[in-house]
CSV table of N, CA and C in Angstrom, one decimal:
chain,number,residue,atom,x,y,z
A,73,MET,N,84.3,202.9,84.1
A,73,MET,CA,85.6,203.1,83.8
A,73,MET,C,86.5,202.0,84.3
A,74,LYS,N,86.3,201.5,85.5
A,74,LYS,CA,87.1,200.5,86.1
A,74,LYS,C,87.0,199.2,85.2
A,75,SER,N,85.9,198.8,84.8
A,75,SER,CA,85.7,197.6,84.0
A,75,SER,C,86.4,197.7,82.7
A,76,GLN,N,86.3,198.9,82.1
A,76,GLN,CA,87.0,199.2,80.8
A,76,GLN,C,88.5,199.1,81.0
A,77,ARG,N,89.0,199.7,82.1
A,77,ARG,CA,90.5,199.7,82.4
A,77,ARG,C,90.9,198.3,82.6
A,78,GLN,N,90.2,197.5,83.4
A,78,GLN,CA,90.6,196.1,83.7
A,78,GLN,C,90.5,195.3,82.4
A,79,ALA,N,89.6,195.5,81.5
A,79,ALA,CA,89.5,194.8,80.3
A,79,ALA,C,90.8,195.1,79.4
A,80,LYS,N,91.2,196.4,79.4
A,80,LYS,CA,92.3,196.8,78.7
A,80,LYS,C,93.6,196.2,79.3
A,81,ILE,N,93.7,196.1,80.6
A,81,ILE,CA,94.8,195.5,81.3
A,81,ILE,C,94.9,194.0,80.8
A,82,MET,N,93.8,193.3,80.8
A,82,MET,CA,93.8,191.9,80.3
A,82,MET,C,94.3,191.8,78.8
A,83,GLU,N,93.8,192.8,78.0
A,83,GLU,CA,94.2,192.8,76.6
A,83,GLU,C,95.8,193.0,76.5
A,84,ILE,N,96.2,194.0,77.3
A,84,ILE,CA,97.7,194.4,77.2
A,84,ILE,C,98.5,193.2,77.6
A,85,ILE,N,98.2,192.6,78.8
A,85,ILE,CA,99.1,191.5,79.2
A,85,ILE,C,99.0,190.2,78.4
A,86,SER,N,97.9,190.1,77.6
A,86,SER,CA,97.7,189.0,76.7
A,86,SER,C,98.5,189.2,75.4
A,87,THR,N,98.8,190.4,75.1
A,87,THR,CA,99.4,190.7,73.8
A,87,THR,C,100.9,191.2,73.9
A,88,ARG,N,101.3,191.5,75.1
A,88,ARG,CA,102.6,192.1,75.2
A,88,ARG,C,103.3,191.4,76.5
A,89,ASN,N,104.6,191.5,76.5
A,89,ASN,CA,105.4,191.1,77.6
A,89,ASN,C,105.5,192.3,78.6
A,90,VAL,N,104.8,192.3,79.6
A,90,VAL,CA,104.8,193.4,80.6
A,90,VAL,C,105.4,192.8,81.9
A,91,GLU,N,106.5,193.4,82.3
A,91,GLU,CA,107.3,192.9,83.4
A,91,GLU,C,107.0,193.6,84.7
A,92,THR,N,106.6,194.9,84.6
A,92,THR,CA,106.4,195.7,85.9
A,92,THR,C,105.1,196.4,85.8
A,93,GLN,N,104.7,196.9,87.0
A,93,GLN,CA,103.5,197.7,87.1
A,93,GLN,C,103.7,199.0,86.4
A,94,GLU,N,104.9,199.5,86.4
A,94,GLU,CA,105.2,200.8,85.8
A,94,GLU,C,105.0,200.7,84.2
A,95,GLN,N,105.5,199.5,83.7
A,95,GLN,CA,105.3,199.3,82.3
A,95,GLN,C,103.8,199.2,81.9
A,96,LEU,N,103.0,198.5,82.8
A,96,LEU,CA,101.6,198.4,82.6
A,96,LEU,C,100.9,199.7,82.7
A,97,LEU,N,101.3,200.5,83.6
A,97,LEU,CA,100.7,201.9,83.7
A,97,LEU,C,101.0,202.7,82.5
A,98,GLU,N,102.2,202.7,82.0
A,98,GLU,CA,102.6,203.4,80.8
A,98,GLU,C,101.8,202.9,79.6
A,99,ALA,N,101.6,201.6,79.5
A,99,ALA,CA,100.8,201.1,78.4
A,99,ALA,C,99.4,201.5,78.5
A,100,LEU,N,98.8,201.6,79.7
A,100,LEU,CA,97.4,202.0,79.9
A,100,LEU,C,97.3,203.5,79.5
A,101,GLN,N,98.3,204.3,79.9
A,101,GLN,CA,98.3,205.7,79.6
A,101,GLN,C,98.3,206.0,78.1
A,102,LYS,N,99.1,205.2,77.4
A,102,LYS,CA,99.2,205.4,76.0
A,102,LYS,C,97.8,205.0,75.3
A,103,GLU,N,97.1,204.2,76.0
A,103,GLU,CA,95.7,203.8,75.5
A,103,GLU,C,94.6,204.8,75.9
A,104,GLY,N,95.0,205.8,76.7
A,104,GLY,CA,94.1,206.9,77.1
A,104,GLY,C,93.5,206.7,78.5
A,105,PHE,N,94.0,205.7,79.3
A,105,PHE,CA,93.5,205.5,80.6
A,105,PHE,C,94.4,206.2,81.6
A,106,ARG,N,93.7,206.8,82.6
A,106,ARG,CA,94.4,207.5,83.7
A,106,ARG,C,94.4,206.6,84.9
A,107,GLY,N,95.4,206.7,85.7
A,107,GLY,CA,95.5,205.9,86.9
A,107,GLY,C,96.8,206.1,87.6
A,108,THR,N,97.0,205.4,88.8
A,108,THR,CA,98.2,205.5,89.5
A,108,THR,C,98.7,204.0,89.7
A,109,GLN,N,99.9,203.9,90.2
A,109,GLN,CA,100.5,202.6,90.5
A,109,GLN,C,99.6,201.9,91.5
A,110,ALA,N,99.1,202.6,92.5
A,110,ALA,CA,98.2,202.0,93.5
A,110,ALA,C,96.9,201.4,92.8
A,111,THR,N,96.4,202.1,91.8
A,111,THR,CA,95.2,201.6,91.1
A,111,THR,C,95.6,200.3,90.3
A,112,ILE,N,96.7,200.4,89.7
A,112,ILE,CA,97.2,199.2,88.9
A,112,ILE,C,97.4,198.0,89.8
A,113,SER,N,97.9,198.3,91.0
A,113,SER,CA,98.2,197.2,92.0
A,113,SER,C,96.9,196.6,92.4
A,114,ARG,N,95.8,197.4,92.7
A,114,ARG,CA,94.5,196.9,93.1
A,114,ARG,C,93.9,196.1,91.9
A,115,ASP,N,94.0,196.6,90.7
A,115,ASP,CA,93.5,195.9,89.5
A,115,ASP,C,94.2,194.5,89.4
A,116,ILE,N,95.5,194.5,89.5
A,116,ILE,CA,96.2,193.2,89.4
A,116,ILE,C,95.7,192.2,90.4
A,117,LYS,N,95.5,192.7,91.6
A,117,LYS,CA,94.9,191.8,92.7
A,117,LYS,C,93.5,191.3,92.4
A,118,GLU,N,92.6,192.2,92.0
A,118,GLU,CA,91.3,191.8,91.6
A,118,GLU,C,91.2,190.9,90.5
A,119,LEU,N,92.0,191.1,89.5
A,119,LEU,CA,92.0,190.3,88.3
A,119,LEU,C,92.8,189.0,88.4
A,120,ARG,N,93.4,188.8,89.6
A,120,ARG,CA,94.2,187.6,89.9
A,120,ARG,C,95.3,187.4,88.9
A,121,ILE,N,95.9,188.5,88.5
A,121,ILE,CA,97.0,188.4,87.6
A,121,ILE,C,98.3,188.0,88.3
A,122,VAL,N,99.1,187.1,87.7
A,122,VAL,CA,100.3,186.6,88.4
A,122,VAL,C,101.5,186.8,87.4
A,123,LYS,N,102.6,186.7,88.0
A,123,LYS,CA,103.8,186.8,87.1
A,123,LYS,C,104.3,185.4,86.8
A,124,GLU,N,104.7,185.1,85.6
A,124,GLU,CA,105.2,183.8,85.2
A,124,GLU,C,106.6,184.0,84.6
A,125,LEU,N,107.4,183.0,84.7
A,125,LEU,CA,108.7,183.0,84.2
A,125,LEU,C,108.7,182.7,82.7
A,126,THR,N,109.3,183.5,81.9
A,126,THR,CA,109.3,183.3,80.4
A,126,THR,C,110.5,182.4,80.1
A,127,ASN,N,110.5,182.0,78.8
A,127,ASN,CA,111.7,181.1,78.4
A,127,ASN,C,112.9,181.9,78.2
A,128,LEU,N,112.9,183.3,78.4
A,128,LEU,CA,114.1,184.1,78.3
A,128,LEU,C,114.6,184.4,79.7
A,129,GLY,N,114.0,183.8,80.7
A,129,GLY,CA,114.5,184.0,82.1
A,129,GLY,C,113.9,185.3,82.8
A,130,THR,N,113.0,186.0,82.1
A,130,THR,CA,112.4,187.2,82.7
A,130,THR,C,111.0,186.8,83.2
A,131,TYR,N,110.4,187.7,83.9
A,131,TYR,CA,109.0,187.5,84.3
A,131,TYR,C,108.1,188.4,83.6
A,132,ARG,N,106.8,188.0,83.4
A,132,ARG,CA,105.8,188.8,82.8
A,132,ARG,C,104.5,188.5,83.4
A,133,TYR,N,103.6,189.5,83.4
A,133,TYR,CA,102.2,189.4,83.9
A,133,TYR,C,101.4,188.5,83.0
A,134,THR,N,100.6,187.7,83.6
A,134,THR,CA,99.7,186.8,82.8
A,134,THR,C,98.4,186.5,83.7
A,135,PRO,N,97.3,186.3,83.0
A,135,PRO,CA,96.1,186.0,83.8
A,135,PRO,C,96.3,184.7,84.7
A,136,GLY,N,95.9,184.8,85.9
A,136,GLY,CA,96.1,183.8,86.9
A,136,GLY,C,95.2,182.6,86.9
A,137,THR,N,94.0,182.7,86.5
A,137,THR,CA,93.0,181.6,86.5
A,137,THR,C,92.8,181.1,85.1
A,138,SER,N,93.6,180.2,84.7
A,138,SER,CA,93.5,179.7,83.3
A,138,SER,C,92.5,178.5,83.3
A,139,GLU,N,91.9,178.4,82.2
A,139,GLU,CA,90.9,177.3,82.0
A,139,GLU,C,91.6,176.0,81.7
A,140,LEU,N,91.1,174.9,82.2
A,140,LEU,CA,91.7,173.6,81.8
A,140,LEU,C,90.8,173.0,80.7
A,141,ASP,N,91.2,171.8,80.2
A,141,ASP,CA,90.4,171.1,79.2
A,141,ASP,C,89.0,170.9,79.7
A,142,GLY,N,88.0,171.0,78.9
A,142,GLY,CA,86.7,170.8,79.3
A,142,GLY,C,86.0,172.0,80.0
A,143,GLY,N,86.7,173.1,80.1
A,143,GLY,CA,86.1,174.3,80.7
A,143,GLY,C,86.2,174.3,82.2
A,144,PHE,N,86.9,173.5,82.8
A,144,PHE,CA,86.9,173.5,84.3
A,144,PHE,C,88.1,174.3,84.8
A,145,THR,N,87.9,175.1,85.8
A,145,THR,CA,89.0,175.9,86.3
A,145,THR,C,89.9,175.1,87.2
A,146,THR,N,91.0,175.7,87.5
A,146,THR,CA,91.9,175.0,88.4
A,146,THR,C,91.3,174.7,89.8
A,147,LYS,N,90.5,175.7,90.3
A,147,LYS,CA,89.8,175.6,91.6
A,147,LYS,C,88.9,174.4,91.6
A,148,LEU,N,88.1,174.3,90.5
A,148,LEU,CA,87.1,173.2,90.4
A,148,LEU,C,87.8,171.9,90.3
A,149,ASN,N,88.9,171.8,89.5
A,149,ASN,CA,89.7,170.6,89.4
A,149,ASN,C,90.2,170.1,90.7
A,150,THR,N,90.8,171.0,91.5
A,150,THR,CA,91.3,170.7,92.8
A,150,THR,C,90.3,170.2,93.7
A,151,ILE,N,89.2,170.9,93.8
A,151,ILE,CA,88.1,170.5,94.7
A,151,ILE,C,87.6,169.2,94.4
A,152,PHE,N,87.3,168.9,93.1
A,152,PHE,CA,86.8,167.6,92.7
A,152,PHE,C,87.8,166.5,92.9
A,153,ARG,N,89.1,166.7,92.6
A,153,ARG,CA,90.1,165.7,92.9
A,153,ARG,C,90.2,165.3,94.3
A,154,GLU,N,90.0,166.3,95.2
A,154,GLU,CA,90.2,166.1,96.6
A,154,GLU,C,89.0,165.6,97.4
A,155,CYS,N,87.8,165.9,96.9
A,155,CYS,CA,86.6,165.6,97.7
A,155,CYS,C,85.6,164.6,97.1
A,156,VAL,N,85.6,164.5,95.7
A,156,VAL,CA,84.5,163.7,95.1
A,156,VAL,C,84.9,162.2,95.2
A,157,VAL,N,84.0,161.4,95.7
A,157,VAL,CA,84.3,159.9,95.8
A,157,VAL,C,83.5,159.1,94.8
A,158,GLY,N,82.5,159.7,94.2
A,158,GLY,CA,81.7,159.0,93.2
A,158,GLY,C,80.6,159.8,92.6
A,159,LEU,N,80.1,159.4,91.5
A,159,LEU,CA,79.0,160.1,90.9
A,159,LEU,C,78.2,159.2,89.9
A,160,ASP,N,77.0,159.6,89.7
A,160,ASP,CA,76.2,158.9,88.7
A,160,ASP,C,75.1,159.9,88.2
A,161,TYR,N,74.4,159.5,87.1
A,161,TYR,CA,73.3,160.4,86.7
A,161,TYR,C,72.1,159.6,86.2
A,162,ALA,N,71.0,160.2,86.3
A,162,ALA,CA,69.7,159.6,85.8
A,162,ALA,C,69.0,160.7,85.0
A,163,GLN,N,68.9,160.5,83.7
A,163,GLN,CA,68.4,161.5,82.8
A,163,GLN,C,69.2,162.8,82.9
A,164,ASN,N,68.5,163.9,83.4
A,164,ASN,CA,69.2,165.2,83.5
A,164,ASN,C,69.7,165.5,84.9
A,165,ILE,N,69.7,164.6,85.8
A,165,ILE,CA,70.1,164.8,87.2
A,165,ILE,C,71.4,164.0,87.5
A,166,ILE,N,72.3,164.8,88.1
A,166,ILE,CA,73.6,164.1,88.5
A,166,ILE,C,73.7,164.1,90.0
A,167,VAL,N,74.1,163.0,90.6
A,167,VAL,CA,74.3,162.9,92.0
A,167,VAL,C,75.8,162.7,92.2
A,168,ILE,N,76.4,163.7,92.9
A,168,ILE,CA,77.9,163.6,93.2
A,168,ILE,C,78.0,163.3,94.7
A,169,ARG,N,78.8,162.3,95.0
A,169,ARG,CA,79.1,161.9,96.4
A,169,ARG,C,80.5,162.4,96.7
A,170,THR,N,80.6,163.1,97.9
A,170,THR,CA,81.8,163.7,98.3
A,170,THR,C,82.2,163.1,99.7
A,171,LEU,N,83.4,163.5,100.1
A,171,LEU,CA,83.8,163.2,101.5
A,171,LEU,C,82.8,163.9,102.4
A,172,PRO,N,82.6,163.5,103.7
A,172,PRO,CA,81.7,164.2,104.6
A,172,PRO,C,82.1,165.6,104.8
A,173,GLY,N,81.0,166.5,104.7
A,173,GLY,CA,81.2,167.9,104.9
A,173,GLY,C,81.7,168.7,103.7
A,174,LEU,N,81.9,168.1,102.6
A,174,LEU,CA,82.5,168.8,101.5
A,174,LEU,C,81.6,169.0,100.3
A,175,ALA,N,80.3,168.6,100.4
A,175,ALA,CA,79.4,168.7,99.3
A,175,ALA,C,79.1,170.2,99.0
A,176,SER,N,79.0,171.0,100.0
A,176,SER,CA,78.7,172.5,99.7
A,176,SER,C,79.9,173.1,99.0
A,177,ALA,N,81.1,172.7,99.3
A,177,ALA,CA,82.3,173.2,98.5
A,177,ALA,C,82.2,172.8,97.1
A,178,ALA,N,81.9,171.6,96.8
A,178,ALA,CA,81.8,171.1,95.4
A,178,ALA,C,80.6,171.8,94.7
A,179,GLY,N,79.5,172.0,95.4
A,179,GLY,CA,78.3,172.7,94.8
A,179,GLY,C,78.6,174.1,94.5
A,180,SER,N,79.3,174.8,95.5
A,180,SER,CA,79.6,176.2,95.3
A,180,SER,C,80.6,176.3,94.1
A,181,ALA,N,81.6,175.4,94.0
A,181,ALA,CA,82.5,175.5,92.9
A,181,ALA,C,81.8,175.4,91.5
A,182,LEU,N,80.8,174.4,91.5
A,182,LEU,CA,80.0,174.3,90.3
A,182,LEU,C,79.2,175.5,90.0
A,183,ASP,N,78.6,176.1,91.0
A,183,ASP,CA,77.8,177.3,90.8
A,183,ASP,C,78.6,178.5,90.3
A,184,SER,N,79.8,178.6,90.8
A,184,SER,CA,80.7,179.7,90.4
A,184,SER,C,81.2,179.6,89.0
A,185,MET,N,81.0,178.4,88.4
A,185,MET,CA,81.4,178.3,87.0
A,185,MET,C,80.4,178.9,86.0
A,186,ASN,N,79.2,179.2,86.5
A,186,ASN,CA,78.1,179.7,85.6
A,186,ASN,C,78.0,179.0,84.3
A,187,LEU,N,77.9,177.7,84.3
A,187,LEU,CA,77.8,176.9,83.1
A,187,LEU,C,76.4,177.0,82.6
A,188,ALA,N,76.2,177.2,81.3
A,188,ALA,CA,74.9,177.3,80.7
A,188,ALA,C,74.1,176.0,80.9
A,189,SER,N,74.8,174.9,80.9
A,189,SER,CA,74.1,173.6,80.9
A,189,SER,C,73.7,173.2,82.3
A,190,VAL,N,74.2,173.9,83.3
A,190,VAL,CA,73.8,173.6,84.7
A,190,VAL,C,72.6,174.5,85.1
A,191,VAL,N,71.5,173.9,85.5
A,191,VAL,CA,70.3,174.7,85.9
A,191,VAL,C,70.5,175.1,87.4
A,192,GLY,N,71.0,174.2,88.2
A,192,GLY,CA,71.3,174.5,89.6
A,192,GLY,C,71.8,173.4,90.3
A,193,THR,N,72.3,173.6,91.6
A,193,THR,CA,72.8,172.6,92.4
A,193,THR,C,72.1,172.7,93.8
A,194,LEU,N,72.1,171.5,94.5
A,194,LEU,CA,71.6,171.4,95.8
A,194,LEU,C,72.6,170.5,96.6
A,195,ALA,N,73.1,171.0,97.7
A,195,ALA,CA,74.2,170.3,98.4
A,195,ALA,C,73.7,170.0,99.8
A,196,GLY,N,74.0,168.7,100.3
A,196,GLY,CA,73.9,168.3,101.6
A,196,GLY,C,75.2,168.2,102.3
A,197,ASP,N,75.4,167.2,103.1
A,197,ASP,CA,76.7,167.0,103.8
A,197,ASP,C,77.7,166.4,102.9
A,198,ASP,N,77.3,165.3,102.3
A,198,ASP,CA,78.2,164.5,101.4
A,198,ASP,C,77.6,164.2,100.0
A,199,THR,N,76.6,164.9,99.6
A,199,THR,CA,75.9,164.7,98.4
A,199,THR,C,75.5,166.0,97.7
A,200,VAL,N,75.8,166.1,96.4
A,200,VAL,CA,75.4,167.3,95.6
A,200,VAL,C,74.5,166.8,94.5
A,201,MET,N,73.3,167.4,94.4
A,201,MET,CA,72.5,167.1,93.2
A,201,MET,C,72.6,168.2,92.2
A,202,VAL,N,72.9,167.9,91.0
A,202,VAL,CA,73.1,168.9,89.9
A,202,VAL,C,72.0,168.6,88.9
A,203,VAL,N,71.2,169.6,88.6
A,203,VAL,CA,70.2,169.6,87.6
A,203,VAL,C,70.7,170.2,86.3
A,204,MET,N,70.7,169.4,85.3
A,204,MET,CA,71.3,169.8,84.0
A,204,MET,C,70.1,170.1,83.1
A,205,ARG,N,70.4,170.9,82.0
A,205,ARG,CA,69.3,171.2,81.0
A,205,ARG,C,68.8,170.0,80.3
A,206,ASP,N,69.6,169.0,80.0
A,206,ASP,CA,69.1,167.9,79.3
A,206,ASP,C,69.9,166.6,79.6
A,207,ASN,N,69.5,165.5,79.1
A,207,ASN,CA,70.2,164.2,79.4
A,207,ASN,C,71.6,164.2,78.8
A,208,ASN,N,71.7,164.7,77.6
A,208,ASN,CA,73.1,164.6,76.9
A,208,ASN,C,74.1,165.5,77.7
A,209,ALA,N,73.7,166.6,78.2
A,209,ALA,CA,74.5,167.5,79.0
A,209,ALA,C,75.0,166.8,80.3
A,210,ALA,N,74.0,166.0,80.9
A,210,ALA,CA,74.4,165.3,82.1
A,210,ALA,C,75.4,164.2,81.9
A,211,ALA,N,75.2,163.5,80.8
A,211,ALA,CA,76.1,162.4,80.4
A,211,ALA,C,77.5,163.0,80.1
A,212,ALA,N,77.6,164.1,79.4
A,212,ALA,CA,78.9,164.7,79.1
A,212,ALA,C,79.6,165.2,80.3
A,213,PHE,N,78.8,165.9,81.2
A,213,PHE,CA,79.3,166.5,82.4
A,213,PHE,C,79.9,165.4,83.3
A,214,CYS,N,79.2,164.3,83.4
A,214,CYS,CA,79.6,163.1,84.2
A,214,CYS,C,81.0,162.6,83.7
A,215,GLY,N,81.1,162.5,82.4
A,215,GLY,CA,82.3,162.1,81.8
A,215,GLY,C,83.5,163.0,82.1
A,216,GLU,N,83.2,164.3,82.1
A,216,GLU,CA,84.3,165.2,82.4
A,216,GLU,C,84.7,165.1,83.9
A,217,ILE,N,83.7,165.0,84.7
A,217,ILE,CA,84.1,164.9,86.2
A,217,ILE,C,84.8,163.6,86.4
A,218,ARG,N,84.4,162.5,85.8
A,218,ARG,CA,85.1,161.2,86.0
A,218,ARG,C,86.5,161.3,85.5
A,219,SER,N,86.8,162.0,84.5
A,219,SER,CA,88.2,162.2,84.0
A,219,SER,C,89.0,163.0,85.0
A,220,LEU,N,88.3,163.9,85.7
A,220,LEU,CA,89.1,164.7,86.7
A,220,LEU,C,89.4,163.9,87.9
A,221,ILE,N,88.6,163.0,88.3
A,221,ILE,CA,88.8,162.3,89.6
A,221,ILE,C,89.5,161.0,89.4
A,222,SER,N,89.7,160.5,88.2
A,222,SER,CA,90.4,159.2,88.0
A,222,SER,C,91.8,159.3,87.8
């Protein structure tokens, strides 16, 4: 029930201007979902929903983790911009060089993306090895990472 309710919340905020938790609760109730303001508050936190300023000067709920070009999230973009110092690939294996101590953060960020083209990552202190499904995926992925860090 929780996952259905949260999916409905995402649908509602994507299609309507919802300014308050009360409005969101009313919309959910009209769709046949039961809950309280406390439940809605927890859902908003779990879904990482944020309020954004509209062009009318009001605020509305919106999904907080938006995707960037190339399918990278804001978190991944920030981590890579801050810690990656270089990268290269050979066939389907990518080697990412980071600042000392930050390879595991970069590897973890990649793992959390659940990208179909990434078979897995292995991180040391300042190096992440990424195994891709094929050579073309490795080349494309390197290109996207280079555009993030340049």
